[in-house]
Short mmCIF file of C-alpha atoms and ligand atoms in Angstrom, two decimals:
data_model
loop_
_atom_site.label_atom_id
_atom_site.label_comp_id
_atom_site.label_asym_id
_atom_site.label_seq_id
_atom_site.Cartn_x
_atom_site.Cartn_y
_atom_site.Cartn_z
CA UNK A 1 212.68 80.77 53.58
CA UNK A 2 214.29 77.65 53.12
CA UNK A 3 217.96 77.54 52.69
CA UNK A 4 217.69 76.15 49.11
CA UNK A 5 216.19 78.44 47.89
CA UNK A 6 219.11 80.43 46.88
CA UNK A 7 220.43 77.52 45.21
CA UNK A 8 219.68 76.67 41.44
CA UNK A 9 216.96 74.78 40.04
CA UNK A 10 217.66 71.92 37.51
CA UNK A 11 216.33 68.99 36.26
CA UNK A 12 218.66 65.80 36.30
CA UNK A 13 218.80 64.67 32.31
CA UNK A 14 220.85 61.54 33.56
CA UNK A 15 222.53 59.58 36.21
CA UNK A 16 225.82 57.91 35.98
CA UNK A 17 226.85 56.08 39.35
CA UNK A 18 227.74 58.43 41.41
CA UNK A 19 227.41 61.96 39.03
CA UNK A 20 224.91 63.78 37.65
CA UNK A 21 223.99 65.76 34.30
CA UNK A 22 221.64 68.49 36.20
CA UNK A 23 219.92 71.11 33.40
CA UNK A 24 218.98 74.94 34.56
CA UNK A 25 216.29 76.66 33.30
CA UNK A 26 218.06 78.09 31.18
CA UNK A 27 219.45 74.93 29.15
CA UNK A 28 222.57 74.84 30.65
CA UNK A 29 224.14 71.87 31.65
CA UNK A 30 226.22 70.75 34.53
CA UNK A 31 228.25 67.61 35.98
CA UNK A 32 226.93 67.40 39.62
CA UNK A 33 228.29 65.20 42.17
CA UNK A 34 225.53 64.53 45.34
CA UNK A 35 226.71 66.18 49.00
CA UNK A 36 227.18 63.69 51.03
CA UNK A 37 227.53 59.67 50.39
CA UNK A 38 223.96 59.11 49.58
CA UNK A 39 222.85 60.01 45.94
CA UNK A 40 219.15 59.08 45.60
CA UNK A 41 218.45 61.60 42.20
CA UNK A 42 216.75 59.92 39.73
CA UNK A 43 215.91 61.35 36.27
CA UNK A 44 213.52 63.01 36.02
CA UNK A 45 214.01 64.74 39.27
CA UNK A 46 213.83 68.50 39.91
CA UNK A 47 217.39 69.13 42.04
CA UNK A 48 219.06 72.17 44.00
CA UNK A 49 222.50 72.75 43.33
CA UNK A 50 225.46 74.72 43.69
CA UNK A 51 227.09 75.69 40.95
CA UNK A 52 230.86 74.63 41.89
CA UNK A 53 232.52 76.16 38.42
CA UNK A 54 230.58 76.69 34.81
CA UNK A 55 229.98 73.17 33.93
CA UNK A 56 230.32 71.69 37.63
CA UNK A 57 227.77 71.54 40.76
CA UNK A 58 226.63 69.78 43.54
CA UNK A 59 223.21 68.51 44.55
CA UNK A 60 221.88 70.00 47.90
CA UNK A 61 218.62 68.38 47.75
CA UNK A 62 215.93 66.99 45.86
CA UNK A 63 212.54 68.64 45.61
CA UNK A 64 209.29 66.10 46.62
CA UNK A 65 208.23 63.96 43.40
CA UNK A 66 205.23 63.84 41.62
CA UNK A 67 205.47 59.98 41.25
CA UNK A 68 208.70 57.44 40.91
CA UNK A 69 208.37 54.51 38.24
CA UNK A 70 210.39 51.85 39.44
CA UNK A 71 210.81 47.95 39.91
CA UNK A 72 211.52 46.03 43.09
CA UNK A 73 213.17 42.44 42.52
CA UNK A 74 214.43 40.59 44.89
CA UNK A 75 217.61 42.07 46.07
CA UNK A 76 217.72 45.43 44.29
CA UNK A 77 215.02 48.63 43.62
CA UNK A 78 215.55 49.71 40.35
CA UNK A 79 213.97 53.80 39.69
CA UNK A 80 213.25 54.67 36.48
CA UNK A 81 212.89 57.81 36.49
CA UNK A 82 210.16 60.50 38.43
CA UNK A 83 207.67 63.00 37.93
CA UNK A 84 206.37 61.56 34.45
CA UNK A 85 203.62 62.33 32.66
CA UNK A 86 202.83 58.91 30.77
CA UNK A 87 204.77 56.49 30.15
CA UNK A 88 205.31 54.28 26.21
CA UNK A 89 205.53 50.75 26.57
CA UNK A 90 207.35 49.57 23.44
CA UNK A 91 207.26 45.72 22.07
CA UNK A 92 207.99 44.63 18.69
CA UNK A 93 207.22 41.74 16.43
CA UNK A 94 210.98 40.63 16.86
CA UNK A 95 211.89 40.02 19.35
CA UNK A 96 209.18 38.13 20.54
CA UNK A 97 207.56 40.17 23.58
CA UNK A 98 207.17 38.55 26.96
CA UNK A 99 203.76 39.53 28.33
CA UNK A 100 203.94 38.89 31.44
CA UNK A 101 206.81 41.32 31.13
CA UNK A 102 204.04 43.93 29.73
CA UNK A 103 201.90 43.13 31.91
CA UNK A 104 204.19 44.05 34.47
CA UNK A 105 205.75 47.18 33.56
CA UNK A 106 201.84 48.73 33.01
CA UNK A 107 201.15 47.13 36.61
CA UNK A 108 204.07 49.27 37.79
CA UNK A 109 202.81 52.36 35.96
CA UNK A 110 199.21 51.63 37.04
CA UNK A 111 200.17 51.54 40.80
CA UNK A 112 202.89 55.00 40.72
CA UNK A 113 199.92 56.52 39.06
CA UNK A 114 201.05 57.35 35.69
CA UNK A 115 198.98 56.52 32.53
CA UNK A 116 200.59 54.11 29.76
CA UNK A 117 200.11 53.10 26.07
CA UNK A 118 201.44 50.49 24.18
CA UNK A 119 203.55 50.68 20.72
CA UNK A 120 204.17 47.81 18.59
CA UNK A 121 207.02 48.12 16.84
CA UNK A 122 208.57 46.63 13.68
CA UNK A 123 205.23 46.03 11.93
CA UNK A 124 206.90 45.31 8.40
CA UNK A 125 208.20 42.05 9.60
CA UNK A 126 206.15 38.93 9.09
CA UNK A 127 205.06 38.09 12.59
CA UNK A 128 202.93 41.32 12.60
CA UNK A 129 198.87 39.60 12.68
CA UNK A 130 200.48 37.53 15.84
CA UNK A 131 202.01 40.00 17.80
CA UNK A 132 198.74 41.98 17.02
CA UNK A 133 196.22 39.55 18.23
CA UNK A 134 198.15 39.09 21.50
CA UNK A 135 197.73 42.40 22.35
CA UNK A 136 194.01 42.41 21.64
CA UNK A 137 193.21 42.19 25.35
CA UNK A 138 195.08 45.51 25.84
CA UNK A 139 193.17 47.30 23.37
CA UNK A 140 190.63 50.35 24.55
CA UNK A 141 187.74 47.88 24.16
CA UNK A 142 188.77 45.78 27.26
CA UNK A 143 191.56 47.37 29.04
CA UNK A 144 191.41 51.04 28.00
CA UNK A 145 194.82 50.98 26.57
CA UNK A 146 195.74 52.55 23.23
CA UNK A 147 197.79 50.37 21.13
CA UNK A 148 199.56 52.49 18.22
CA UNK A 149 201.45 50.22 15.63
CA UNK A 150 204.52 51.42 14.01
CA UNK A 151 207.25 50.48 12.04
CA UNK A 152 209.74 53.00 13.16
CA UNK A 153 212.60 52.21 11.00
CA UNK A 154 210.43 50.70 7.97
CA UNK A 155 207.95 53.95 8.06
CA UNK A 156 209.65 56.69 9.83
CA UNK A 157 206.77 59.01 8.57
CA UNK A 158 203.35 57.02 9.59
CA UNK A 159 205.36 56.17 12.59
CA UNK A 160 205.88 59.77 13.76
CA UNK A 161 202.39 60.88 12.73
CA UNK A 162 200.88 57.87 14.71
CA UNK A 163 203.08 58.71 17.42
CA UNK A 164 203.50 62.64 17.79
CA UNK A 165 200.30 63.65 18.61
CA UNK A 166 200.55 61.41 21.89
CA UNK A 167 203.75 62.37 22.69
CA UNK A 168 203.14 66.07 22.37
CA UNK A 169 203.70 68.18 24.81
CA UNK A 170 203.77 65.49 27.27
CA UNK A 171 207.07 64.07 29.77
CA UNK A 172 207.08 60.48 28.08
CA UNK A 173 208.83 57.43 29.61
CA UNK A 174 209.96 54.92 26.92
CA UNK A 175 210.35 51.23 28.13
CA UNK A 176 210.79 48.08 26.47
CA UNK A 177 213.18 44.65 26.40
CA UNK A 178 216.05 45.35 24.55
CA UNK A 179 216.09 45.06 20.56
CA UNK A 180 212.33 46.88 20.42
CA UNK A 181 213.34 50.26 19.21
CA UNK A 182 213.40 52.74 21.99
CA UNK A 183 216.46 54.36 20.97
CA UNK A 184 214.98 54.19 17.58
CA UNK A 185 212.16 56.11 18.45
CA UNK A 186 215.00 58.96 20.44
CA UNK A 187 216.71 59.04 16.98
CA UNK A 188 213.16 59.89 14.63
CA UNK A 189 212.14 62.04 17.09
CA UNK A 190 214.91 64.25 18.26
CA UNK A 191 217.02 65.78 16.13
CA UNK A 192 220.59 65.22 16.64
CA UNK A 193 220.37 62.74 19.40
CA UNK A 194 222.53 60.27 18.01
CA UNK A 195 220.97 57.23 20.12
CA UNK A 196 223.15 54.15 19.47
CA UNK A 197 220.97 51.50 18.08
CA UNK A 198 221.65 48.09 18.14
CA UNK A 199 222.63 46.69 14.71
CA UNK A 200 226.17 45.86 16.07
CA UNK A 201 224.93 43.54 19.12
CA UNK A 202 222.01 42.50 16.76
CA UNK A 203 224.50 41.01 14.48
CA UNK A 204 226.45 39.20 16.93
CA UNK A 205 223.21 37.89 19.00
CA UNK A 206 224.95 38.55 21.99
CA UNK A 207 221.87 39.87 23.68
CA UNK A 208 223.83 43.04 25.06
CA UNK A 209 221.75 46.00 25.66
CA UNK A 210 222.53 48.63 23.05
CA UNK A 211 221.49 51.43 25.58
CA UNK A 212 223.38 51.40 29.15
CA UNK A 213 221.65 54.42 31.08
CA UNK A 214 218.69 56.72 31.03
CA UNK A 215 218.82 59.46 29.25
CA UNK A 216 216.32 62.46 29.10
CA UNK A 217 215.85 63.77 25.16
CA UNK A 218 213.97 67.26 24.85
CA UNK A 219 212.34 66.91 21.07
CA UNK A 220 211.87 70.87 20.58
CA UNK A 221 214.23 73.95 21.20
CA UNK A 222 211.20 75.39 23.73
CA UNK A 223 211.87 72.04 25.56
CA UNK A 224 207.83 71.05 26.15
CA UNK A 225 207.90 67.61 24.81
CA UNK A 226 210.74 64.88 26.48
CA UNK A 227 211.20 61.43 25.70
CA UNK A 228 213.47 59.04 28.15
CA UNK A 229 215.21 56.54 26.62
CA UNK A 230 216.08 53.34 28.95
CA UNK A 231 218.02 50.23 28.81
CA UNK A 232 216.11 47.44 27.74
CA UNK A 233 214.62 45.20 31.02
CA UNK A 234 214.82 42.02 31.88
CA UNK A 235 213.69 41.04 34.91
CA UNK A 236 210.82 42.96 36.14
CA UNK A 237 209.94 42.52 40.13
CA UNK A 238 206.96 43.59 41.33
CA UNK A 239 207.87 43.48 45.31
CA UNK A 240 206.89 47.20 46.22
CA UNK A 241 203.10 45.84 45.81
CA UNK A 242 201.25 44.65 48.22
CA UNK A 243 199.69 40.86 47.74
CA UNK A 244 196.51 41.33 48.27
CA UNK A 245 196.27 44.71 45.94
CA UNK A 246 197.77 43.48 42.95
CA UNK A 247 194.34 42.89 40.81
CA UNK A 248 193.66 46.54 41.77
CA UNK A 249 196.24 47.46 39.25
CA UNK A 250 194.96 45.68 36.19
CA UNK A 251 192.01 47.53 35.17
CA UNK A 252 190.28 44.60 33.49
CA UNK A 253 190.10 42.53 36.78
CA UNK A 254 189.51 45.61 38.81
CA UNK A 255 186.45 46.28 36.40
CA UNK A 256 185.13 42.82 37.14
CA UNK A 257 185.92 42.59 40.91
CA UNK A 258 182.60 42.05 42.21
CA UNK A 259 182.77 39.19 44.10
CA UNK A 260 181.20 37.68 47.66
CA UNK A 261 183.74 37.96 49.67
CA UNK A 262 185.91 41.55 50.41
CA UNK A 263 189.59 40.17 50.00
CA UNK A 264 188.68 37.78 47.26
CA UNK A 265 192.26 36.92 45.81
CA UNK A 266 190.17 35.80 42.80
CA UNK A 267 191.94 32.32 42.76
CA UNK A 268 189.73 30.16 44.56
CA UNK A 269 187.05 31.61 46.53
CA UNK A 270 182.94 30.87 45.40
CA UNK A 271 181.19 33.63 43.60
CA UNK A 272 184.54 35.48 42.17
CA UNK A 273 183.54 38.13 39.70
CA UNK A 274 187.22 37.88 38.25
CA UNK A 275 186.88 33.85 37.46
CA UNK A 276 183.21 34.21 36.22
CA UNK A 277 184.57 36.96 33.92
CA UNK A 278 187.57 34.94 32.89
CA UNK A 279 185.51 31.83 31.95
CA UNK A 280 182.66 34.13 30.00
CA UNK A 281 185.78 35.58 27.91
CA UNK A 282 185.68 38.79 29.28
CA UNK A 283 188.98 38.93 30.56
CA UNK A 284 191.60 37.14 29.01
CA UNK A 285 192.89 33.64 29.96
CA UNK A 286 196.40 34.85 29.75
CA UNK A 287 196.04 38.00 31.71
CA UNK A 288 194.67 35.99 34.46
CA UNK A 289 196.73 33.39 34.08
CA UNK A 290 200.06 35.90 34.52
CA UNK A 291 197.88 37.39 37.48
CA UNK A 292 197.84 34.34 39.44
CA UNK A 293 201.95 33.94 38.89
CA UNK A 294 202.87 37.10 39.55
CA UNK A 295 200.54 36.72 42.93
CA UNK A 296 202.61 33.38 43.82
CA UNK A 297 205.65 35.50 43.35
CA UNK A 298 204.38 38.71 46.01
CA UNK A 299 202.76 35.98 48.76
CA UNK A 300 206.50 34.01 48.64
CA UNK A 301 207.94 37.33 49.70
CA UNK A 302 209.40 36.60 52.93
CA UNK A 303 208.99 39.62 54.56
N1 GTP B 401 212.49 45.51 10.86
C1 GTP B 401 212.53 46.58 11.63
N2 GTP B 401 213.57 46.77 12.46
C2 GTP B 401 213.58 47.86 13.25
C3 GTP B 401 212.52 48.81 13.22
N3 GTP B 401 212.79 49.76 14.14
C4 GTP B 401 213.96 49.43 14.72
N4 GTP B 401 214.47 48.29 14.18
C5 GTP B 401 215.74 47.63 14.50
O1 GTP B 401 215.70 47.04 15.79
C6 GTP B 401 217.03 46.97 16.34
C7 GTP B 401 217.07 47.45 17.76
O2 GTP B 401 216.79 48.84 17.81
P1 GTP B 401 217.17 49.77 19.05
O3 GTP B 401 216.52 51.09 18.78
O4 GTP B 401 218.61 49.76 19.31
O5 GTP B 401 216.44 49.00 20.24
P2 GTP B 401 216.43 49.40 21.79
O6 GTP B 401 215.04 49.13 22.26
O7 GTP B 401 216.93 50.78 21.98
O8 GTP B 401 217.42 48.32 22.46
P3 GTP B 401 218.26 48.45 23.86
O9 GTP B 401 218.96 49.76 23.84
O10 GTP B 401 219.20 47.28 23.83
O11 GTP B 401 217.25 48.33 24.96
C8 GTP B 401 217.90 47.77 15.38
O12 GTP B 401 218.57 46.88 14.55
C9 GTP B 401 216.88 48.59 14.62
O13 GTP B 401 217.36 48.98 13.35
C10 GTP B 401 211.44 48.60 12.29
O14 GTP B 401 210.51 49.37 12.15
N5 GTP B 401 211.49 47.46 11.55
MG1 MG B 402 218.43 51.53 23.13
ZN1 ZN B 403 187.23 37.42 43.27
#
């Protein structure tokens, strides 16, 4: 028998630098600093702790994970959070989405393993037909995605029956750039949650996040659906993937990948399934296009 296994089990709701909030089984909640220097929890993570007094512990260890969504750029890793079921990628109309920013954060789900949909957010605003038509490569006709649109301040109602059935029942990651609505979504969803949204740093366009740290929200007292609000993202390095991989982790190319020679890089080599598909319209010019940048970006790493 292990030595932790006299210790509690909780699940760590959110991190702040260098403490804890760790909840028991039981609901209960607790401040827990990590033993030792090194403090590697990530939400999401199953923990064992002490209990140090009624509201304070310390993390002894953390159990093995499931899967880890996280981000590599250049001089940083950035976790997520772990052992998610799925995880909600949420644009809006305004701001504008960056999709090669999409396209990254489902490359990131795609290669921890965890299965992703997309939400559109903000559909009362003008821009909608755009913002729909550039996710039409995304759609379950060509990359098996499912695309829900919403308006989640506009039509709180058809926004949580579009959404609820998905998120039922299910460990769901939100992540978006800032201003799309994640903590929107917390607030329509979970009662009492009291998500700050971001009218205040709307109004002053100072482009601050709204939301600072990750926070896990349980949307029913028997606690079997969670959503996980995040900041909003910026940058969005893809350095934990290998090179010469990366097309295995967007479906469309991976669906077309029949090509001449083994480690096609689908760039420049004769009789590339991926370019012949690209140029017949079956995979989209600008999901190829951000393919072959975020490639550049991997074969520059310098180590
Ligand atoms: N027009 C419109 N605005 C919306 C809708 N949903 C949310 N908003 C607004 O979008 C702004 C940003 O919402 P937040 O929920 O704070 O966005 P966030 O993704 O949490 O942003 P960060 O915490 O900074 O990452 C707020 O002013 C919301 O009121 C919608 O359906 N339509
Ligand atoms: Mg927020
Ligand atoms: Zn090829």
């Amino acid at each position: 028998m292990s030595k932790f296994q006299a210790l509690d089990l909780g699940l760590v709701v959110r991190g702040h630098g260098r403490h804890y909030i760790v909840e028991d089984a039981d609901g209960r909640r607790f401040v827990c600093h990590p033993r030792g220097k090194k403090s590697d929890a990530v939400v999401g993570d199953q923990v064992r702790f002490a209990e140090a007094s009624a509201d304070e512990g310390v993390i002894e260890a953390v159990e093995p994970r499931r899967n880890l969504l996280f981000r590599q750029d250049e001089w940083k890793t950035k976790s997520f959070a772990a052992n998610l079921d799925q995880l909600l990628v949420l644009v809006a109309v305004e701001p504008v989405f960056s999709e090669s920013q999409l396209c990254r954060a489902l490359i990131a789900a795609e290669s921890a393993g965890i299965r992703a949909a997309i939400a559109l957010n903000k559909t009362d605003l003008p821009g909608r037909d755009t913002a729909r038509e550039r996710l039409a490569p995304y759609r379950e006709a060509c990359m098996g995605l499912t695309v829900f649109e919403v308006a989640l301040k506009a039509d709180r109602e058809g926004s949580r029956a579009t959404l609820g059935p998905w998120l039922d029942g299910q460990r769901s990651f939100v992540l978006g750039p800032s201003g799309t609505g994640k903590s929107t979504l917390i607030n329509l969803l979970v009662q009492d949650a009291q998500a700050q949204v971001g009218e205040i740093s709307q109004a002053l366009n100072s482009g601050r996040h709204t939301t600072t740290t990750t926070q896990w929200y349980w949307t029913d007292a028997t606690r079997s659906t969670a959503l996980i609000d995040s900041p909003g993202f910026q940058e969005f390095g893809l350095r934990q993937i290998d090179a010469a991989e990366l097309w295995r982790y967007m479906p469309d190319l991976r669906e077309h990948a029949d090509c001449r020679f083994h480690n096609c890089s689908h760039i420049h080599e004769p009789g590339c399934g991926v370019r012949a598909a690209v140029e017949a319209g079956q995979i989209s010019a600008s999901r190829y296009r951000i393919y072959g940048e975020i490639l550049e970006e991997l074969q520059r790493k310098t180590w």
